[in-house]
Amino acid sequence: MTTSPAQEPAIQVERWRDRKRYLWLVGLVLPMALPVSVALAWTLGKFGWTAATPMLWWIGPFLLYLLLPVLDLFFGPDGQNPPDEVMERLENDKYYRYCTYAFIPFQMISLMLACYLWTADNLSWLGLSGGLGLVSKIGLMMTIGVVGGVGINTAHEMGHKRENLERWLSKITLAQTLYGHFYIEHNRGHHVRVSTPEDPASARFGESFWMFLPRSMFGSLKSAWELEKTRMQRIGKSSFSLHNDVLNAWIMSIVLFSGLTAVFGWQVLPFLIIQALYGASLLESVNYLEHYGLLRQRTASGRYERCAPVHSWNSDHIVTNIFLYHLQRHSDHHANPLRRYQTLRSMDGAPRLPSGYATLITLTYIPPLWRKVMDHRVIEHYDGDINRVNIDPRKRDRILATYGAR
């Protein structure tokens, strides 16, 4: 039976399948990594092979800084965009949101397990004579920090949605990293001011990650509080009301940390605070690379132009996209913030990063290497016109002298 040309598009849409549908479950590998490491340590201990055990507690940094970049290099970009005709069906498929919901119980199990391992004096059941050594504890802290940092991205996906359940789940996920204010600042602050000098979460050209980190952390906190203070005044409530979403999100962190301290002792508190700071820094390293140097220009009215694909750095490397729920398709996210991750598309006209986010996070830590890789890309994106770039004001004169003001 032959089909007419008019029938072919409908048939192609009917046959279209999300080839990543079941790969999204790979996103659960990270929150499950610590329980799996404990199971492996127990198995090795049964055979007396405990020499390799300390390496298991470094599973988080290994996945983030080594394995994901290698897999991005091997598998390369994705290349698949859902057609318009399947978008509604794909958006309403609840399987995809269950993939993000499942992150939360594994995250909390890993956090409690990490607290136990941190404070335990006797781990003989793992084949260890006492508790964890210093090197193992540092690896454990970084591993659980990576879980919390990626958890912020999971919270980011849910926090953009209209359903109250998902918004509350977003706050619960943020509790581990003491970053509940992100729920407010990202949605109502960053998305409004993105790629402008007024946005604390948009990195400026010439600004190192280490200068950006405190500016974004404290600036975002200040902005979130001011946004909620204004909202509380508008609805006639005190800023210190439980209706304040910054306060009720922080209370979740206080309850979580207090409960863990009550169970495992005060010794766990420094561990909780340091892993939270490290996890939050991973979010900020992603913030840093997402809009580095990009600037929305002012129109004749003095307002900033609308956010467009050219105002976000993108990557379509498939492996990191699976782990971060298509966060690397960032231009589409800013254009359609309510759109669910499975329907985000790689957009034409968006500036491209040389690799996936997992690779570039490491580069953000090394300013000379970051500038070598990225500064020329920013200049080329603006056709050599340095005046169209979002420049760090502290380095403006030197940058203009280097690249030549027009």
mmCIF file of C-alpha atoms in Angstrom, residues 17-353:
data_model
loop_
_atom_site.group_PDB
_atom_site.id
_atom_site.type_symbol
_atom_site.label_atom_id
_atom_site.label_comp_id
_atom_site.label_asym_id
_atom_site.label_seq_id
_atom_site.Cartn_x
_atom_site.Cartn_y
_atom_site.Cartn_z
ATOM 1 C CA ARG A 17 9.723 7.826 19.497
ATOM 2 C CA ASP A 18 11.844 9.456 22.172
ATOM 3 C CA ARG A 19 14.985 7.361 21.904
ATOM 4 C CA LYS A 20 16.078 8.702 25.296
ATOM 5 C CA ARG A 21 12.848 7.657 27.042
ATOM 6 C CA TYR A 22 14.382 4.969 29.227
ATOM 7 C CA LEU A 23 17.823 6.562 29.308
ATOM 8 C CA TRP A 24 16.407 9.240 31.633
ATOM 9 C CA LEU A 25 16.541 6.601 34.372
ATOM 10 C CA VAL A 26 20.337 6.903 34.122
ATOM 11 C CA GLY A 27 19.857 10.178 36.003
ATOM 12 C CA LEU A 28 19.274 8.033 39.108
ATOM 13 C CA VAL A 29 22.796 6.567 38.912
ATOM 14 C CA LEU A 30 24.266 9.458 40.880
ATOM 15 C CA PRO A 31 21.905 9.438 43.911
ATOM 16 C CA MET A 32 22.216 5.631 43.963
ATOM 17 C CA ALA A 33 26.011 5.678 43.693
ATOM 18 C CA LEU A 34 26.729 5.784 47.430
ATOM 19 C CA PRO A 35 24.456 2.848 48.392
ATOM 20 C CA VAL A 36 26.012 0.873 45.528
ATOM 21 C CA SER A 37 29.493 1.801 46.790
ATOM 22 C CA VAL A 38 28.577 0.558 50.263
ATOM 23 C CA ALA A 39 27.377 -2.741 48.783
ATOM 24 C CA LEU A 40 30.644 -3.073 46.864
ATOM 25 C CA ALA A 41 32.677 -2.230 49.978
ATOM 26 C CA TRP A 42 30.802 -4.931 51.907
ATOM 27 C CA THR A 43 31.468 -7.454 49.130
ATOM 28 C CA LEU A 44 35.170 -6.579 48.996
ATOM 29 C CA GLY A 45 35.343 -6.812 52.785
ATOM 30 C CA LYS A 46 33.960 -10.359 52.683
ATOM 31 C CA PHE A 47 36.946 -11.379 50.584
ATOM 32 C CA GLY A 48 39.415 -9.272 52.540
ATOM 33 C CA TRP A 49 40.034 -6.936 49.592
ATOM 34 C CA THR A 50 39.803 -3.697 51.560
ATOM 35 C CA ALA A 51 42.719 -1.882 49.913
ATOM 36 C CA ALA A 52 40.421 -0.572 47.145
ATOM 37 C CA THR A 53 37.649 0.462 49.535
ATOM 38 C CA PRO A 54 38.780 4.133 49.968
ATOM 39 C CA MET A 55 38.351 4.685 46.214
ATOM 40 C CA LEU A 56 34.653 3.811 46.454
ATOM 41 C CA TRP A 57 33.865 6.894 48.543
ATOM 42 C CA TRP A 58 35.127 9.097 45.685
ATOM 43 C CA ILE A 59 32.488 7.801 43.282
ATOM 44 C CA GLY A 60 30.751 11.230 42.991
ATOM 45 C CA PRO A 61 33.804 13.226 41.833
ATOM 46 C CA PHE A 62 34.809 10.299 39.591
ATOM 47 C CA LEU A 63 31.450 10.368 37.812
ATOM 48 C CA LEU A 64 31.310 14.163 37.503
ATOM 49 C CA TYR A 65 34.886 15.096 36.649
ATOM 50 C CA LEU A 66 36.105 12.015 34.772
ATOM 51 C CA LEU A 67 33.478 9.580 33.522
ATOM 52 C CA LEU A 68 30.890 12.054 32.182
ATOM 53 C CA PRO A 69 33.446 14.111 30.172
ATOM 54 C CA VAL A 70 34.846 10.916 28.630
ATOM 55 C CA LEU A 71 31.364 9.660 27.752
ATOM 56 C CA ASP A 72 30.441 13.065 26.277
ATOM 57 C CA LEU A 73 33.533 12.890 24.092
ATOM 58 C CA PHE A 74 32.750 9.323 23.012
ATOM 59 C CA PHE A 75 29.007 9.666 22.313
ATOM 60 C CA GLY A 76 29.018 13.300 21.172
ATOM 61 C CA PRO A 77 25.950 15.482 20.513
ATOM 62 C CA ASP A 78 22.379 14.234 20.551
ATOM 63 C CA GLY A 79 20.846 15.693 17.411
ATOM 64 C CA GLN A 80 17.237 14.652 18.075
ATOM 65 C CA ASN A 81 14.524 17.290 18.522
ATOM 66 C CA PRO A 82 10.874 16.351 19.054
ATOM 67 C CA PRO A 83 8.617 17.597 16.227
ATOM 68 C CA ASP A 84 5.904 20.139 16.997
ATOM 69 C CA GLU A 85 3.146 17.596 16.511
ATOM 70 C CA VAL A 86 4.280 15.408 19.453
ATOM 71 C CA MET A 87 5.043 18.176 21.942
ATOM 72 C CA GLU A 88 1.696 18.099 23.756
ATOM 73 C CA ARG A 89 1.699 14.311 24.045
ATOM 74 C CA LEU A 90 5.278 14.349 25.285
ATOM 75 C CA GLU A 91 4.580 17.112 27.817
ATOM 76 C CA ASN A 92 1.624 15.230 29.298
ATOM 77 C CA ASP A 93 3.404 11.885 29.628
ATOM 78 C CA LYS A 94 3.752 11.549 33.415
ATOM 79 C CA TYR A 95 6.496 8.945 33.132
ATOM 80 C CA TYR A 96 9.025 11.759 32.686
ATOM 81 C CA ARG A 97 8.096 13.599 35.855
ATOM 82 C CA TYR A 98 8.239 10.335 37.829
ATOM 83 C CA CYS A 99 11.881 10.060 36.739
ATOM 84 C CA THR A 100 12.604 13.328 38.562
ATOM 85 C CA TYR A 101 10.463 12.425 41.581
ATOM 86 C CA ALA A 102 12.465 9.218 42.023
ATOM 87 C CA PHE A 103 15.647 11.247 42.528
ATOM 88 C CA ILE A 104 14.455 12.535 45.910
ATOM 89 C CA PRO A 105 14.155 9.318 47.980
ATOM 90 C CA PHE A 106 17.542 8.105 46.731
ATOM 91 C CA GLN A 107 19.023 11.520 47.530
ATOM 92 C CA MET A 108 17.755 11.355 51.122
ATOM 93 C CA ILE A 109 18.838 7.728 51.579
ATOM 94 C CA SER A 110 22.329 8.644 50.374
ATOM 95 C CA LEU A 111 22.479 11.646 52.708
ATOM 96 C CA MET A 112 21.516 9.590 55.772
ATOM 97 C CA LEU A 113 23.912 6.825 54.786
ATOM 98 C CA ALA A 114 26.724 9.364 54.393
ATOM 99 C CA CYS A 115 26.011 10.775 57.856
ATOM 100 C CA TYR A 116 26.222 7.285 59.316
ATOM 101 C CA LEU A 117 29.525 6.531 57.566
ATOM 102 C CA TRP A 118 30.966 9.898 58.619
ATOM 103 C CA THR A 119 30.250 9.359 62.330
ATOM 104 C CA ALA A 120 30.635 5.567 62.667
ATOM 105 C CA ASP A 121 33.541 4.445 64.867
ATOM 106 C CA ASN A 122 33.214 0.793 63.936
ATOM 107 C CA LEU A 123 32.760 -0.305 60.325
ATOM 108 C CA SER A 124 33.966 -3.862 60.836
ATOM 109 C CA TRP A 125 31.017 -5.113 58.767
ATOM 110 C CA LEU A 126 32.718 -3.366 55.825
ATOM 111 C CA GLY A 127 36.020 -5.009 56.660
ATOM 112 C CA LEU A 128 37.438 -1.841 58.263
ATOM 113 C CA SER A 129 39.116 -1.897 61.663
ATOM 114 C CA GLY A 130 37.580 1.421 62.720
ATOM 115 C CA GLY A 131 35.811 4.303 61.012
ATOM 116 C CA LEU A 132 36.665 5.961 57.698
ATOM 117 C CA GLY A 133 40.073 7.582 57.289
ATOM 118 C CA LEU A 134 40.590 11.221 56.356
ATOM 119 C CA VAL A 135 40.979 10.583 52.614
ATOM 120 C CA SER A 136 37.845 8.442 52.581
ATOM 121 C CA LYS A 137 35.901 11.091 54.515
ATOM 122 C CA ILE A 138 36.888 13.811 52.041
ATOM 123 C CA GLY A 139 35.749 11.599 49.174
ATOM 124 C CA LEU A 140 32.488 10.851 50.984
ATOM 125 C CA MET A 141 31.883 14.557 51.578
ATOM 126 C CA MET A 142 32.481 15.384 47.921
ATOM 127 C CA THR A 143 30.323 12.494 46.733
ATOM 128 C CA ILE A 144 27.316 13.567 48.772
ATOM 129 C CA GLY A 145 27.998 17.174 47.748
ATOM 130 C CA VAL A 146 27.805 16.143 44.079
ATOM 131 C CA VAL A 147 24.460 14.456 44.803
ATOM 132 C CA GLY A 148 23.216 17.685 46.413
ATOM 133 C CA GLY A 149 24.551 19.832 43.572
ATOM 134 C CA VAL A 150 22.860 17.741 40.892
ATOM 135 C CA GLY A 151 19.814 17.697 43.157
ATOM 136 C CA ILE A 152 19.609 21.478 42.723
ATOM 137 C CA ASN A 153 19.187 20.858 39.013
ATOM 138 C CA THR A 154 16.414 18.340 39.733
ATOM 139 C CA ALA A 155 14.785 20.971 41.961
ATOM 140 C CA HIS A 156 15.220 23.467 39.122
ATOM 141 C CA GLU A 157 13.213 21.233 36.799
ATOM 142 C CA MET A 158 10.353 20.812 39.295
ATOM 143 C CA GLY A 159 10.417 24.396 40.629
ATOM 144 C CA HIS A 160 9.448 25.830 37.242
ATOM 145 C CA LYS A 161 6.161 23.929 37.126
ATOM 146 C CA ARG A 162 2.688 25.145 38.145
ATOM 147 C CA GLU A 163 1.744 22.074 40.200
ATOM 148 C CA ASN A 164 2.034 22.673 43.966
ATOM 149 C CA LEU A 165 3.356 19.141 44.517
ATOM 150 C CA GLU A 166 6.332 19.722 42.255
ATOM 151 C CA ARG A 167 7.082 23.095 43.803
ATOM 152 C CA TRP A 168 7.177 21.614 47.297
ATOM 153 C CA LEU A 169 9.281 18.694 46.092
ATOM 154 C CA SER A 170 11.659 21.282 44.646
ATOM 155 C CA LYS A 171 12.091 22.871 48.087
ATOM 156 C CA ILE A 172 12.643 19.469 49.705
ATOM 157 C CA THR A 173 15.372 18.677 47.182
ATOM 158 C CA LEU A 174 17.069 22.030 47.876
ATOM 159 C CA ALA A 175 17.110 21.435 51.642
ATOM 160 C CA GLN A 176 20.336 19.407 51.513
ATOM 161 C CA THR A 177 22.349 22.316 50.116
ATOM 162 C CA LEU A 178 20.786 25.139 52.190
ATOM 163 C CA TYR A 179 19.787 26.682 48.854
ATOM 164 C CA GLY A 180 16.012 26.974 49.207
ATOM 165 C CA HIS A 181 16.122 30.642 48.142
ATOM 166 C CA PHE A 182 17.172 29.420 44.658
ATOM 167 C CA TYR A 183 13.527 28.471 44.108
ATOM 168 C CA ILE A 184 12.608 32.179 44.273
ATOM 169 C CA GLU A 185 15.619 33.910 42.791
ATOM 170 C CA HIS A 186 15.983 31.652 39.767
ATOM 171 C CA ASN A 187 12.341 31.806 38.687
ATOM 172 C CA ARG A 188 11.560 35.444 39.413
ATOM 173 C CA GLY A 189 14.994 37.032 39.387
ATOM 174 C CA HIS A 190 17.396 35.271 37.039
ATOM 175 C CA HIS A 191 14.828 34.633 34.306
ATOM 176 C CA VAL A 192 13.935 38.331 34.263
ATOM 177 C CA ARG A 193 17.486 39.768 34.386
ATOM 178 C CA VAL A 194 19.422 37.033 32.608
ATOM 179 C CA SER A 195 22.461 38.173 30.578
ATOM 180 C CA THR A 196 22.421 41.698 32.021
ATOM 181 C CA PRO A 197 24.861 43.355 34.448
ATOM 182 C CA GLU A 198 22.053 43.423 37.036
ATOM 183 C CA ASP A 199 21.836 39.625 37.230
ATOM 184 C CA PRO A 200 24.101 38.137 39.934
ATOM 185 C CA ALA A 201 23.907 34.719 38.246
ATOM 186 C CA SER A 202 25.173 35.894 34.828
ATOM 187 C CA ALA A 203 28.976 35.816 34.637
ATOM 188 C CA ARG A 204 30.791 38.768 33.103
ATOM 189 C CA PHE A 205 33.578 38.643 30.528
ATOM 190 C CA GLY A 206 36.938 38.651 32.324
ATOM 191 C CA GLU A 207 35.388 37.658 35.653
ATOM 192 C CA SER A 208 36.929 34.497 37.113
ATOM 193 C CA PHE A 209 34.751 31.812 38.646
ATOM 194 C CA TRP A 210 36.285 32.539 42.053
ATOM 195 C CA MET A 211 35.170 36.196 41.835
ATOM 196 C CA PHE A 212 31.782 35.196 40.433
ATOM 197 C CA LEU A 213 31.085 32.598 43.146
ATOM 198 C CA PRO A 214 30.594 34.964 46.129
ATOM 199 C CA ARG A 215 28.925 37.611 43.941
ATOM 200 C CA SER A 216 26.349 35.110 42.706
ATOM 201 C CA MET A 217 25.811 33.393 46.059
ATOM 202 C CA PHE A 218 25.260 36.534 48.119
ATOM 203 C CA GLY A 219 23.625 38.492 45.307
ATOM 204 C CA SER A 220 21.095 35.730 44.660
ATOM 205 C CA LEU A 221 20.322 35.438 48.367
ATOM 206 C CA LYS A 222 19.774 39.193 48.663
ATOM 207 C CA SER A 223 17.620 39.246 45.529
ATOM 208 C CA ALA A 224 15.466 36.314 46.680
ATOM 209 C CA TRP A 225 14.773 37.978 50.024
ATOM 210 C CA GLU A 226 13.856 41.295 48.377
ATOM 211 C CA LEU A 227 11.536 39.568 45.901
ATOM 212 C CA GLU A 228 9.689 37.753 48.675
ATOM 213 C CA LYS A 229 9.621 40.846 50.890
ATOM 214 C CA THR A 230 7.880 42.711 48.065
ATOM 215 C CA ARG A 231 5.422 39.857 47.552
ATOM 216 C CA MET A 232 4.628 39.719 51.280
ATOM 217 C CA GLN A 233 3.940 43.461 51.341
ATOM 218 C CA ARG A 234 1.661 43.104 48.341
ATOM 219 C CA ILE A 235 -0.480 40.433 50.024
ATOM 220 C CA GLY A 236 -0.450 42.218 53.373
ATOM 221 C CA LYS A 237 1.719 39.780 55.328
ATOM 222 C CA SER A 238 4.901 40.135 57.377
ATOM 223 C CA SER A 239 8.221 39.292 55.700
ATOM 224 C CA PHE A 240 8.746 36.804 58.522
ATOM 225 C CA SER A 241 5.523 34.959 57.800
ATOM 226 C CA LEU A 242 5.655 31.249 56.981
ATOM 227 C CA HIS A 243 4.055 32.233 53.690
ATOM 228 C CA ASN A 244 7.460 33.668 52.753
ATOM 229 C CA ASP A 245 8.867 31.002 50.410
ATOM 230 C CA VAL A 246 12.445 31.859 51.323
ATOM 231 C CA LEU A 247 11.747 31.284 55.012
ATOM 232 C CA ASN A 248 9.746 28.090 54.638
ATOM 233 C CA ALA A 249 12.442 26.671 52.346
ATOM 234 C CA TRP A 250 15.161 27.499 54.889
ATOM 235 C CA ILE A 251 13.063 25.924 57.644
ATOM 236 C CA MET A 252 13.141 22.676 55.672
ATOM 237 C CA SER A 253 16.951 22.783 55.764
ATOM 238 C CA ILE A 254 16.950 23.540 59.502
ATOM 239 C CA VAL A 255 14.580 20.646 60.195
ATOM 240 C CA LEU A 256 16.640 18.276 58.022
ATOM 241 C CA PHE A 257 19.991 19.269 59.551
ATOM 242 C CA SER A 258 18.582 19.266 63.092
ATOM 243 C CA GLY A 259 17.108 15.805 62.629
ATOM 244 C CA LEU A 260 20.356 14.394 61.247
ATOM 245 C CA THR A 261 22.335 16.032 64.077
ATOM 246 C CA ALA A 262 19.960 14.573 66.669
ATOM 247 C CA VAL A 263 20.392 11.085 65.211
ATOM 248 C CA PHE A 264 24.115 11.086 64.404
ATOM 249 C CA GLY A 265 25.500 13.633 66.879
ATOM 250 C CA TRP A 266 27.000 17.100 66.579
ATOM 251 C CA GLN A 267 30.031 15.670 64.728
ATOM 252 C CA VAL A 268 27.909 15.430 61.589
ATOM 253 C CA LEU A 269 27.142 19.164 61.495
ATOM 254 C CA PRO A 270 30.475 20.343 59.941
ATOM 255 C CA PHE A 271 30.098 17.570 57.355
ATOM 256 C CA LEU A 272 26.579 18.755 56.478
ATOM 257 C CA ILE A 273 27.612 22.389 56.124
ATOM 258 C CA ILE A 274 30.702 21.720 53.989
ATOM 259 C CA GLN A 275 28.908 19.301 51.637
ATOM 260 C CA ALA A 276 26.126 21.884 51.252
ATOM 261 C CA LEU A 277 28.611 24.612 50.297
ATOM 262 C CA TYR A 278 30.346 22.319 47.826
ATOM 263 C CA GLY A 279 27.036 21.226 46.299
ATOM 264 C CA ALA A 280 25.930 24.860 45.935
ATOM 265 C CA SER A 281 29.262 25.724 44.298
ATOM 266 C CA LEU A 282 28.537 23.129 41.600
ATOM 267 C CA LEU A 283 25.319 24.964 40.763
ATOM 268 C CA GLU A 284 27.240 28.230 40.614
ATOM 269 C CA SER A 285 29.862 26.767 38.289
ATOM 270 C CA VAL A 286 27.006 25.870 35.916
ATOM 271 C CA ASN A 287 25.531 29.365 36.319
ATOM 272 C CA TYR A 288 28.956 30.758 35.479
ATOM 273 C CA LEU A 289 29.299 28.917 32.183
ATOM 274 C CA GLU A 290 25.683 29.270 31.015
ATOM 275 C CA HIS A 291 25.782 33.006 30.221
ATOM 276 C CA TYR A 292 29.469 33.958 30.418
ATOM 277 C CA GLY A 293 30.059 37.298 28.685
ATOM 278 C CA LEU A 294 26.667 37.346 26.951
ATOM 279 C CA LEU A 295 24.704 40.586 27.024
ATOM 280 C CA ARG A 296 21.187 41.599 26.054
ATOM 281 C CA GLN A 297 21.403 44.933 24.290
ATOM 282 C CA ARG A 298 19.272 47.940 25.182
ATOM 283 C CA THR A 299 16.554 49.058 22.795
ATOM 284 C CA ALA A 300 15.737 52.646 21.832
ATOM 285 C CA SER A 301 13.379 52.841 24.832
ATOM 286 C CA GLY A 302 16.256 52.031 27.191
ATOM 287 C CA ARG A 303 14.921 48.597 28.088
ATOM 288 C CA TYR A 304 16.781 45.383 27.476
ATOM 289 C CA GLU A 305 15.839 43.379 24.419
ATOM 290 C CA ARG A 306 13.913 40.177 24.967
ATOM 291 C CA CYS A 307 15.923 37.122 25.935
ATOM 292 C CA ALA A 308 16.769 35.133 22.805
ATOM 293 C CA PRO A 309 18.729 31.968 21.957
ATOM 294 C CA VAL A 310 21.872 34.083 21.493
ATOM 295 C CA HIS A 311 21.925 34.891 25.221
ATOM 296 C CA SER A 312 22.688 31.389 26.554
ATOM 297 C CA TRP A 313 25.589 29.033 25.948
ATOM 298 C CA ASN A 314 24.322 25.618 24.859
ATOM 299 C CA SER A 315 25.606 22.095 24.467
ATOM 300 C CA ASP A 316 23.812 19.089 23.018
ATOM 301 C CA HIS A 317 26.182 16.391 24.285
ATOM 302 C CA ILE A 318 23.825 13.560 25.045
ATOM 303 C CA VAL A 319 25.337 11.978 28.168
ATOM 304 C CA THR A 320 25.459 15.106 30.330
ATOM 305 C CA ASN A 321 22.052 16.097 28.954
ATOM 306 C CA ILE A 322 20.622 12.854 30.332
ATOM 307 C CA PHE A 323 22.211 13.411 33.738
ATOM 308 C CA LEU A 324 21.027 17.044 33.881
ATOM 309 C CA TYR A 325 17.571 16.669 32.297
ATOM 310 C CA HIS A 326 18.399 18.656 29.155
ATOM 311 C CA LEU A 327 19.734 21.622 31.138
ATOM 312 C CA GLN A 328 22.298 22.149 28.377
ATOM 313 C CA ARG A 329 19.474 23.073 25.983
ATOM 314 C CA HIS A 330 19.431 26.285 27.922
ATOM 315 C CA SER A 331 18.180 28.701 25.305
ATOM 316 C CA ASP A 332 14.931 26.790 24.876
ATOM 317 C CA HIS A 333 14.556 26.704 28.660
ATOM 318 C CA HIS A 334 14.791 30.503 28.881
ATOM 319 C CA ALA A 335 12.404 30.917 25.979
ATOM 320 C CA ASN A 336 9.925 28.411 27.461
ATOM 321 C CA PRO A 337 10.595 28.116 31.229
ATOM 322 C CA LEU A 338 7.446 26.038 31.860
ATOM 323 C CA ARG A 339 8.396 23.490 29.213
ATOM 324 C CA ARG A 340 9.301 20.087 30.645
ATOM 325 C CA TYR A 341 12.790 18.748 30.124
ATOM 326 C CA GLN A 342 11.800 15.985 27.692
ATOM 327 C CA THR A 343 10.450 18.544 25.194
ATOM 328 C CA LEU A 344 13.362 21.010 25.291
ATOM 329 C CA ARG A 345 14.985 21.407 21.900
ATOM 330 C CA SER A 346 18.372 22.351 20.555
ATOM 331 C CA MET A 347 17.816 25.802 19.034
ATOM 332 C CA ASP A 348 19.397 27.363 15.969
ATOM 333 C CA GLY A 349 21.298 30.564 16.621
ATOM 334 C CA ALA A 350 22.388 29.601 20.140
ATOM 335 C CA PRO A 351 26.135 29.893 20.828
ATOM 336 C CA ARG A 352 27.749 26.488 21.321
ATOM 337 C CA LEU A 353 30.106 25.311 24.037
#
